[in-house]
């Protein structure tokens, strides 16, 4: 499986780190395209988040519209925008494709491939909700970064993993995760 991971300047870099670690460790994942929005790295640094490095990860500049992820013919299987700002949600919903993140998301939608948008914003305005509705109607999965407490997580890492595990499951990747009633 080939997965595109886009990191925007929304707070919640821990989700990107946990997801990348799971993808790197998965035998089902052969390649990961990593794209940062303009201010994503500054937010990661502010939060003290360091992303993993791996030979599986290929980094692309957000202004590289010639990157393989910008074309449907390259057959990337899925994309996760994590964390996603509501500004990124709006631009994807509008189909503007002025950056590689937006174009890669547009490709996922037009090719009917899996697009998961992990929204990290609160509260949400009516405009935000309408943009998320538009993405859902277009075939994306909107997954708010809302951790669950069923598993009684005892650390921030474990709490955030409840979101990351949902992302991995939605990608169709086999990995250990909490199951209700176990």
mmCIF file of N, CA, C and O in Angstrom, residues 13-59:
data_model
loop_
_atom_site.group_PDB
_atom_site.id
_atom_site.type_symbol
_atom_site.label_atom_id
_atom_site.label_comp_id
_atom_site.label_asym_id
_atom_site.label_seq_id
_atom_site.Cartn_x
_atom_site.Cartn_y
_atom_site.Cartn_z
ATOM 1 N N UNK A 13 0.182 17.590 16.247
ATOM 2 C CA UNK A 13 1.244 16.860 15.554
ATOM 3 C C UNK A 13 1.472 15.462 16.107
ATOM 4 O O UNK A 13 1.968 14.596 15.402
ATOM 5 N N UNK A 14 1.076 15.229 17.348
ATOM 6 C CA UNK A 14 1.214 13.903 17.937
ATOM 7 C C UNK A 14 0.480 12.854 17.103
ATOM 8 O O UNK A 14 0.931 11.721 16.957
ATOM 9 N N UNK A 15 -0.647 13.236 16.519
ATOM 10 C CA UNK A 15 -1.401 12.303 15.679
ATOM 11 C C UNK A 15 -0.603 11.935 14.431
ATOM 12 O O UNK A 15 -0.579 10.779 14.013
ATOM 13 N N UNK A 16 0.057 12.913 13.831
ATOM 14 C CA UNK A 16 0.893 12.652 12.649
ATOM 15 C C UNK A 16 2.048 11.729 13.021
ATOM 16 O O UNK A 16 2.354 10.776 12.293
ATOM 17 N N UNK A 17 2.687 12.000 14.158
ATOM 18 C CA UNK A 17 3.814 11.162 14.591
ATOM 19 C C UNK A 17 3.369 9.728 14.837
ATOM 20 O O UNK A 17 3.980 8.777 14.352
ATOM 21 N N UNK A 18 2.283 9.562 15.578
ATOM 22 C CA UNK A 18 1.803 8.208 15.864
ATOM 23 C C UNK A 18 1.408 7.474 14.583
ATOM 24 O O UNK A 18 1.716 6.293 14.415
ATOM 25 N N UNK A 19 0.737 8.176 13.670
ATOM 26 C CA UNK A 19 0.331 7.545 12.412
ATOM 27 C C UNK A 19 1.542 7.117 11.603
ATOM 28 O O UNK A 19 1.610 5.979 11.122
ATOM 29 N N UNK A 20 2.509 8.015 11.449
ATOM 30 C CA UNK A 20 3.700 7.667 10.676
ATOM 31 C C UNK A 20 4.438 6.481 11.288
ATOM 32 O O UNK A 20 4.902 5.597 10.555
ATOM 33 N N UNK A 21 4.530 6.429 12.600
ATOM 34 C CA UNK A 21 5.181 5.280 13.260
ATOM 35 C C UNK A 21 4.452 3.979 12.921
ATOM 36 O O UNK A 21 5.082 2.964 12.608
ATOM 37 N N UNK A 22 3.128 4.012 12.967
ATOM 38 C CA UNK A 22 2.343 2.806 12.643
ATOM 39 C C UNK A 22 2.521 2.410 11.176
ATOM 40 O O UNK A 22 2.663 1.240 10.854
ATOM 41 N N UNK A 23 2.511 3.405 10.283
ATOM 42 C CA UNK A 23 2.665 3.105 8.860
ATOM 43 C C UNK A 23 4.052 2.541 8.556
ATOM 44 O O UNK A 23 4.192 1.592 7.787
ATOM 45 N N UNK A 24 5.075 3.136 9.155
ATOM 46 C CA UNK A 24 6.446 2.657 8.956
ATOM 47 C C UNK A 24 6.582 1.219 9.438
ATOM 48 O O UNK A 24 7.234 0.391 8.803
ATOM 49 N N UNK A 25 5.950 0.900 10.560
ATOM 50 C CA UNK A 25 6.049 -0.444 11.142
ATOM 51 C C UNK A 25 5.208 -1.491 10.422
ATOM 52 O O UNK A 25 5.418 -2.688 10.601
ATOM 53 N N UNK A 26 4.250 -1.059 9.620
ATOM 54 C CA UNK A 26 3.341 -1.994 8.959
ATOM 55 C C UNK A 26 3.976 -2.628 7.722
ATOM 56 O O UNK A 26 4.489 -1.931 6.846
ATOM 57 N N UNK A 27 3.882 -3.938 7.639
ATOM 58 C CA UNK A 27 4.354 -4.656 6.452
ATOM 59 C C UNK A 27 3.437 -4.412 5.262
ATOM 60 O O UNK A 27 3.826 -4.653 4.124
ATOM 61 N N UNK A 28 2.229 -3.916 5.506
ATOM 62 C CA UNK A 28 1.277 -3.633 4.437
ATOM 63 C C UNK A 28 1.608 -2.340 3.698
ATOM 64 O O UNK A 28 1.103 -2.112 2.598
ATOM 65 N N UNK A 29 2.432 -1.503 4.307
ATOM 66 C CA UNK A 29 2.763 -0.197 3.721
ATOM 67 C C UNK A 29 4.152 -0.262 3.108
ATOM 68 O O UNK A 29 5.126 -0.547 3.786
ATOM 69 N N UNK A 30 4.222 0.014 1.806
ATOM 70 C CA UNK A 30 5.515 -0.016 1.113
ATOM 71 C C UNK A 30 6.134 1.365 0.954
ATOM 72 O O UNK A 30 7.344 1.496 0.902
ATOM 73 N N UNK A 31 5.277 2.401 0.881
ATOM 74 C CA UNK A 31 5.789 3.746 0.624
ATOM 75 C C UNK A 31 4.868 4.790 1.239
ATOM 76 O O UNK A 31 3.642 4.635 1.214
ATOM 77 N N UNK A 32 5.468 5.861 1.758
ATOM 78 C CA UNK A 32 4.720 6.953 2.371
ATOM 79 C C UNK A 32 5.214 8.265 1.765
ATOM 80 O O UNK A 32 6.405 8.554 1.800
ATOM 81 N N UNK A 33 4.289 9.036 1.209
ATOM 82 C CA UNK A 33 4.607 10.381 0.743
ATOM 83 C C UNK A 33 4.256 11.333 1.871
ATOM 84 O O UNK A 33 3.144 11.289 2.405
ATOM 85 N N UNK A 34 5.185 12.182 2.264
ATOM 86 C CA UNK A 34 4.968 13.110 3.367
ATOM 87 C C UNK A 34 5.038 14.541 2.840
ATOM 88 O O UNK A 34 6.018 14.924 2.194
ATOM 89 N N UNK A 35 3.989 15.313 3.133
ATOM 90 C CA UNK A 35 3.906 16.702 2.684
ATOM 91 C C UNK A 35 3.561 17.580 3.886
ATOM 92 O O UNK A 35 2.648 17.253 4.647
ATOM 93 N N UNK A 36 4.271 18.694 4.034
ATOM 94 C CA UNK A 36 3.991 19.663 5.092
ATOM 95 C C UNK A 36 3.404 20.920 4.486
ATOM 96 O O UNK A 36 3.885 21.398 3.463
ATOM 97 N N UNK A 37 2.395 21.490 5.146
ATOM 98 C CA UNK A 37 1.918 22.808 4.745
ATOM 99 C C UNK A 37 2.962 23.847 5.165
ATOM 100 O O UNK A 37 3.925 23.531 5.872
ATOM 101 N N UNK A 38 2.766 25.068 4.762
ATOM 102 C CA UNK A 38 3.736 26.135 4.995
ATOM 103 C C UNK A 38 4.179 26.252 6.458
ATOM 104 O O UNK A 38 5.360 26.368 6.746
ATOM 105 N N UNK A 39 3.244 26.216 7.393
ATOM 106 C CA UNK A 39 3.581 26.426 8.800
ATOM 107 C C UNK A 39 3.558 25.170 9.652
ATOM 108 O O UNK A 39 3.705 25.247 10.872
ATOM 109 N N UNK A 40 3.392 24.018 9.038
ATOM 110 C CA UNK A 40 3.283 22.772 9.805
ATOM 111 C C UNK A 40 4.523 22.488 10.648
ATOM 112 O O UNK A 40 4.414 22.103 11.817
ATOM 113 N N UNK A 41 5.693 22.673 10.071
ATOM 114 C CA UNK A 41 6.918 22.374 10.820
ATOM 115 C C UNK A 41 7.079 23.284 12.033
ATOM 116 O O UNK A 41 7.553 22.842 13.088
ATOM 117 N N UNK A 42 6.668 24.538 11.907
ATOM 118 C CA UNK A 42 6.749 25.462 13.039
ATOM 119 C C UNK A 42 5.816 25.012 14.167
ATOM 120 O O UNK A 42 6.176 25.071 15.346
ATOM 121 N N UNK A 43 4.631 24.546 13.807
ATOM 122 C CA UNK A 43 3.688 24.058 14.823
ATOM 123 C C UNK A 43 4.227 22.785 15.472
ATOM 124 O O UNK A 43 4.170 22.629 16.695
ATOM 125 N N UNK A 44 4.778 21.867 14.668
ATOM 126 C CA UNK A 44 5.375 20.649 15.230
ATOM 127 C C UNK A 44 6.478 21.005 16.226
ATOM 128 O O UNK A 44 6.548 20.434 17.317
ATOM 129 N N UNK A 45 7.321 21.958 15.869
ATOM 130 C CA UNK A 45 8.412 22.378 16.751
ATOM 131 C C UNK A 45 7.862 22.992 18.035
ATOM 132 O O UNK A 45 8.363 22.712 19.131
ATOM 133 N N UNK A 46 6.826 23.807 17.916
ATOM 134 C CA UNK A 46 6.209 24.429 19.088
ATOM 135 C C UNK A 46 5.656 23.371 20.035
ATOM 136 O O UNK A 46 5.758 23.497 21.252
ATOM 137 N N UNK A 47 5.092 22.306 19.459
ATOM 138 C CA UNK A 47 4.518 21.227 20.272
ATOM 139 C C UNK A 47 5.564 20.204 20.713
ATOM 140 O O UNK A 47 5.248 19.295 21.475
ATOM 141 N N UNK A 48 6.799 20.347 20.234
ATOM 142 C CA UNK A 48 7.852 19.411 20.609
ATOM 143 C C UNK A 48 7.714 18.051 19.950
ATOM 144 O O UNK A 48 8.194 17.044 20.473
ATOM 145 N N UNK A 49 7.089 18.014 18.780
ATOM 146 C CA UNK A 49 6.858 16.755 18.075
ATOM 147 C C UNK A 49 7.934 16.546 17.018
ATOM 148 O O UNK A 49 8.188 17.418 16.187
ATOM 149 N N UNK A 50 8.562 15.376 17.051
ATOM 150 C CA UNK A 50 9.547 14.989 16.051
ATOM 151 C C UNK A 50 8.977 13.787 15.304
ATOM 152 O O UNK A 50 8.611 12.780 15.916
ATOM 153 N N UNK A 51 8.909 13.900 13.993
ATOM 154 C CA UNK A 51 8.369 12.814 13.188
ATOM 155 C C UNK A 51 9.456 11.782 12.897
ATOM 156 O O UNK A 51 10.633 12.120 12.800
ATOM 157 N N UNK A 52 9.058 10.525 12.744
ATOM 158 C CA UNK A 52 10.047 9.481 12.478
ATOM 159 C C UNK A 52 10.658 9.618 11.088
ATOM 160 O O UNK A 52 10.053 10.209 10.190
ATOM 161 N N UNK A 53 11.838 9.073 10.939
ATOM 162 C CA UNK A 53 12.480 8.998 9.629
ATOM 163 C C UNK A 53 12.537 7.529 9.235
ATOM 164 O O UNK A 53 12.691 6.656 10.082
ATOM 165 N N UNK A 54 12.408 7.273 7.941
ATOM 166 C CA UNK A 54 12.424 5.906 7.446
ATOM 167 C C UNK A 54 12.682 5.935 5.946
ATOM 168 O O UNK A 54 12.327 6.900 5.267
ATOM 169 N N UNK A 55 13.247 4.855 5.452
ATOM 170 C CA UNK A 55 13.445 4.742 4.006
ATOM 171 C C UNK A 55 12.107 4.621 3.277
ATOM 172 O O UNK A 55 12.037 4.856 2.072
ATOM 173 N N UNK A 56 11.045 4.303 3.993
ATOM 174 C CA UNK A 56 9.704 4.236 3.395
ATOM 175 C C UNK A 56 9.128 5.618 3.114
ATOM 176 O O UNK A 56 8.223 5.774 2.315
ATOM 177 N N UNK A 57 9.633 6.622 3.832
ATOM 178 C CA UNK A 57 9.069 7.979 3.740
ATOM 179 C C UNK A 57 9.821 8.801 2.702
ATOM 180 O O UNK A 57 11.036 8.946 2.761
ATOM 181 N N UNK A 58 9.061 9.358 1.759
ATOM 182 C CA UNK A 58 9.603 10.269 0.753
ATOM 183 C C UNK A 58 8.908 11.607 0.978
ATOM 184 O O UNK A 58 7.680 11.686 0.959
ATOM 185 N N UNK A 59 9.703 12.644 1.193
ATOM 186 C CA UNK A 59 9.126 13.953 1.467
ATOM 187 C C UNK A 59 8.999 14.761 0.173
ATOM 188 O O UNK A 59 9.913 14.785 -0.649
#
